[in-house]
Structures are given as structure tokens and as C-alpha cells.
C-alpha atoms as one frame of an Amber mdcrd trajectory, in Angstrom:
protein
  43.100  50.415  29.480  39.676  48.113  28.275  40.682  48.790  25.127  44.297
  49.096  25.187  44.161  45.268  26.614  41.897  44.519  23.681  43.977  45.050
  21.230  46.464  42.823  23.027  44.395  39.981  23.016  43.364  40.239  19.215
  46.709  40.088  18.193  47.674  37.491  20.358  44.973  36.005  18.503  45.468
  36.696  15.171  49.203  35.766  16.330  48.065  31.367  17.192  45.373  31.064
  14.706  46.800  28.818  12.879  46.424  25.320  13.861  49.652  23.179  12.996
  53.016  24.204  14.907  54.339  21.197  12.242  53.441  19.987   9.264  55.056
  17.151   8.041  55.267  15.535   4.088  55.689  12.622   2.408  58.261  12.897
  -0.312  57.226  11.061  -3.857  53.501  12.022  -4.707  53.294  14.439  -2.567
  56.120  17.005  -2.757  57.667  15.718  -6.284  57.035  14.222  -9.086  59.543
  11.474  -9.231  57.609   9.177 -11.242  59.656   9.428 -14.156  63.455   8.385
 -13.067  61.458   6.011 -10.698  59.489   3.680 -13.399  63.282   4.897 -15.625
  65.386   2.824 -12.749  62.125  -0.340 -12.635  62.417  -0.740 -15.998  66.097
  -0.666 -16.220  65.994  -3.110 -13.638  63.387  -5.020 -15.405  64.916  -4.809
 -19.329  68.241  -6.845 -17.659  66.012  -9.469 -16.886  64.536  -9.286 -20.169
  61.794  -7.884 -19.550  58.921  -5.913 -20.972  58.801  -1.674 -19.789  56.230
  -1.669 -17.229  54.216   2.003 -18.567  55.562   5.136 -16.583  51.328   5.541
 -15.409  50.812   2.141 -13.928  54.772   2.459 -11.641  53.024   5.332 -10.055
  50.426   3.339  -8.928  53.391   1.373  -7.481  55.138   3.959  -5.883  55.073
   4.529  -1.718  56.398   1.447   0.044  58.998   2.007  -1.031  61.850   0.477
  -3.631  61.818  -3.250  -2.501  58.050  -3.164  -3.033  57.589  -1.057  -6.273
  60.201  -3.564  -7.546  57.931  -6.549  -6.965  55.241  -5.579  -8.115  56.374
  -4.278 -11.478  57.648  -8.070 -11.288  54.279  -9.340 -10.414  52.742  -7.859
 -13.924  55.920  -9.081 -16.078  56.124 -12.581 -15.789  56.063 -13.050 -11.771
  57.739 -12.467  -8.682  60.385 -15.095  -6.669  63.041 -13.543  -4.036  65.003
 -14.966  -6.163  64.096 -12.939  -8.832  63.965  -9.712  -6.460  67.250  -9.869
  -4.695  69.378 -10.030  -7.562  67.664  -7.366  -9.278  67.432  -5.021  -6.713
  70.158  -3.447  -6.368  70.355  -3.773 -10.358  67.200  -0.907  -9.736  68.744
   0.749  -6.621  72.753   1.465  -9.064  70.401   2.899 -11.802  68.347   5.422
  -9.279  71.082   6.271  -7.390  73.322   7.878 -10.580  69.725   9.306 -12.406
  68.066  10.811  -8.856  66.808  14.151 -10.462  66.573  13.696 -13.888  63.258
  14.634 -14.281  62.112  14.562 -10.591  60.656  17.873 -10.186  58.342  20.010
  -7.014  54.652  19.900  -8.191  52.663  23.089  -8.993  52.773  25.244  -6.146
  54.615  23.889  -3.691  57.221  25.991  -3.454  55.000  28.698  -2.285  53.022
  25.977  -0.230  56.257  26.472   1.541  56.324  29.697   1.503  53.276  30.284
   2.877  53.724  27.973   6.028  57.420  29.029   7.007  55.480  32.481   7.113
  52.996  31.251   9.511  56.133  30.314  11.613  55.186  25.988  10.916  57.971
  24.036  11.045  58.889  22.285   8.236  59.490  18.168   8.002  59.846  15.250
   5.582  59.086  11.222   6.343  59.542   9.335   3.163  59.735   5.737   2.673
  62.315   6.484   0.456  66.012   5.531   1.627  67.404   8.619   3.366  70.052
   8.582   1.132  68.343   9.166  -1.789  66.090  11.809  -0.202  68.895  14.260
   0.583  70.704  13.925  -2.197  67.262  14.805  -3.855  65.668  17.779  -1.962
  70.310  18.902  -1.946  69.657  18.981  -5.489  66.168  21.030  -6.115  67.573
  23.364  -3.452  64.657  22.873  -0.661  66.841  20.892   2.588  67.306  23.798
   4.470  63.274  23.986   4.167  63.369  21.676   6.213  63.717  20.638  10.254
  64.241  17.688  10.210  64.284  14.542   7.187  63.379  10.849   7.810  63.688
   8.046   5.747  62.010   4.734   5.475  65.671   3.652   6.822  66.627   5.785
   9.109  64.562   4.322  11.985  64.919   0.420  10.977  60.880   0.517  10.386
  58.762   2.834   7.923  55.552   4.079   7.420  52.603   3.282   7.659  54.549
   3.206  11.696  53.811   5.556  13.715  56.929   5.084  14.694  59.077   7.327
  12.049  55.584  10.441  12.364  56.107  10.728  16.137  59.939  10.401  15.723
  59.151  13.545  13.426  57.325  15.586  16.130  59.551  14.914  18.380  62.714
  15.993  16.654  60.521  19.231  15.573  60.279  20.105  19.131  56.582  19.118
  19.599  53.397  20.879  19.000  50.826  20.165  17.027  51.029  18.821  13.463
  49.648  17.365  10.390  50.590  15.060   7.969  50.537  15.404   4.081  50.869
  12.731   1.777  49.522  11.091  -1.026  49.217   7.321  -0.134  47.558   4.930
   2.609  50.781   4.441   3.870  51.210   8.153   4.501  46.839   8.623   6.055
  47.714   4.951   8.080  51.124   6.319   9.281  49.535  10.230  10.498  46.067
   8.233  12.616  48.629   5.143  13.395  50.306   8.076  15.405  47.391  10.124
  16.945  47.321  13.032  13.881  45.069  14.427  10.774  46.377  13.805   7.389
  45.726  15.690   4.596  45.965  13.370   0.720  47.399  15.084  -2.041  44.960
  14.051  -4.951  47.668  14.636  -8.336  49.566  12.005  -6.263  50.939   8.525
  -7.442  48.013   7.227  -5.409  47.460   3.679  -4.642  43.805   3.261  -4.352
  41.451   6.371  -4.820  41.469   9.111  -3.080  38.368   9.213  -1.464  39.108
   5.813   0.231  41.942   6.850   2.225  40.316   8.671   4.578  42.421  11.759
   5.229  40.964  14.668   6.770  41.140  16.874   3.955  42.145  15.943   0.213
  43.564  19.054  -2.250  44.318  18.662  -5.705  46.621  21.548  -6.018  49.034
  22.855  -3.036  47.533  26.418  -3.716  44.655  24.693  -1.519  47.136  23.320
   0.870  47.287  26.258   3.855  43.513  26.201   3.827  42.807  23.030   4.466
  45.118  23.318   7.341  42.989  26.220   8.696  39.906  24.448   8.068  40.939
  20.953  10.700
């Protein structure tokens, strides 16, 4: 009897060894490299105003706080940003982007395998992005990824976006509750996770708005191959 009980206890421990039941992900710069398509939309809006384009690498650092903030930064570095110009060009950017969501957008290397590995561990997966939900869903649909996630929350879904903890808290609630971690690439992601009381994993390959080591994340990964081991160590 003792031997059987030991085997059962050992099996139960193995089944529960992974520390998280929910893992949430940012979208731009975390799951997907959307930088080329976003840069194209930004530069289309700038061209309408007769401004010079912003290099794609520069646009990468502007991504993360939502499209309006991204455009405001691009305007600031190409002649200045005032409220009237921002309001006039923002719909131009959105219309162009809506028509060109998945031209060059693609998963980061190893992302699909990492999601497969987490799913095999019975982890519930979710997306919480500052991108509008009506943009995020078609992108994930086009790439065949939507069904992998229990919920997809956009920056406009709840009327509040990261770094507020509210979308992270709602993400956890929609996934049924449990111990959660969040994976992202910016201060918005890390700050939102911490405000919600959960650990963050930062992606060094993402659209960093500051050096990755200064974000304050509990772990940093340079490739998706490192995600599951990093989560296991938290």
C-alpha cells in the first residue's frame, strides 16, 4: 500500500509541476512581428501630410502604447505634433492599416512551438494587447491562431489599456482564474502585470521602448525556446 501511495503521490506532483495555469501574451512585438505593417501605416499617414518617412527600426520603438501614441511620436520626430494634425491623420493611419493588416506580419521564431508546449501542459492561453480588438482578431484569424486563445482583449475592449491592471485582471477572470503570468516586450506590459499582482516575462527580441534589463520583469527571454523553462523557474 505504501508503495502504491508513493507512486500516486509522485504522479500527482508531476501533473502539477508547472507553476502557472494561465499565461497571457501581448501581441505586437511579443507573439507577432507586426513592425513592417505598422511602419507602412505610419509612413502612409506621414506622406499624406507631406512628411518624410520614419525608418522601420525607429517605428519599432514607438509600438506598444496604442496606434494613436505611435502616430503622435512619429509626428513629433518629423516636424512636430499638434492635436489637430493628430486627429486628422489618425483615421488615415487606421484606414490604411485596416486594409493591410497581414502583409508582412508573422509569428516570431519558435512562438508556435512554445504555444504548443504550454497547451500540452494544460495551460490556458490568452492575448491582452493595446491594439484595437477589431484589428487583433483579424490578424490572429489570418494566421490561424485565434483558436489557441481562451480570450482576446484589445486596448479598446474595456475602455482602459495597459499599463492599467484592469485588462490583465479581466483576462485572468475570463480564463477561469488561477496563477497567471504575462509575457510582453514593453514597460506597458511589465507595469500592467505587476499592477495586477502577477509576474512578467520580457521578450528581448520585441519592440522595446527601453532597455530590456530596465523593465523590471521577473525573467527575460531572447527566443521563444526559452519561455517554458523561464516560466518553470518563476
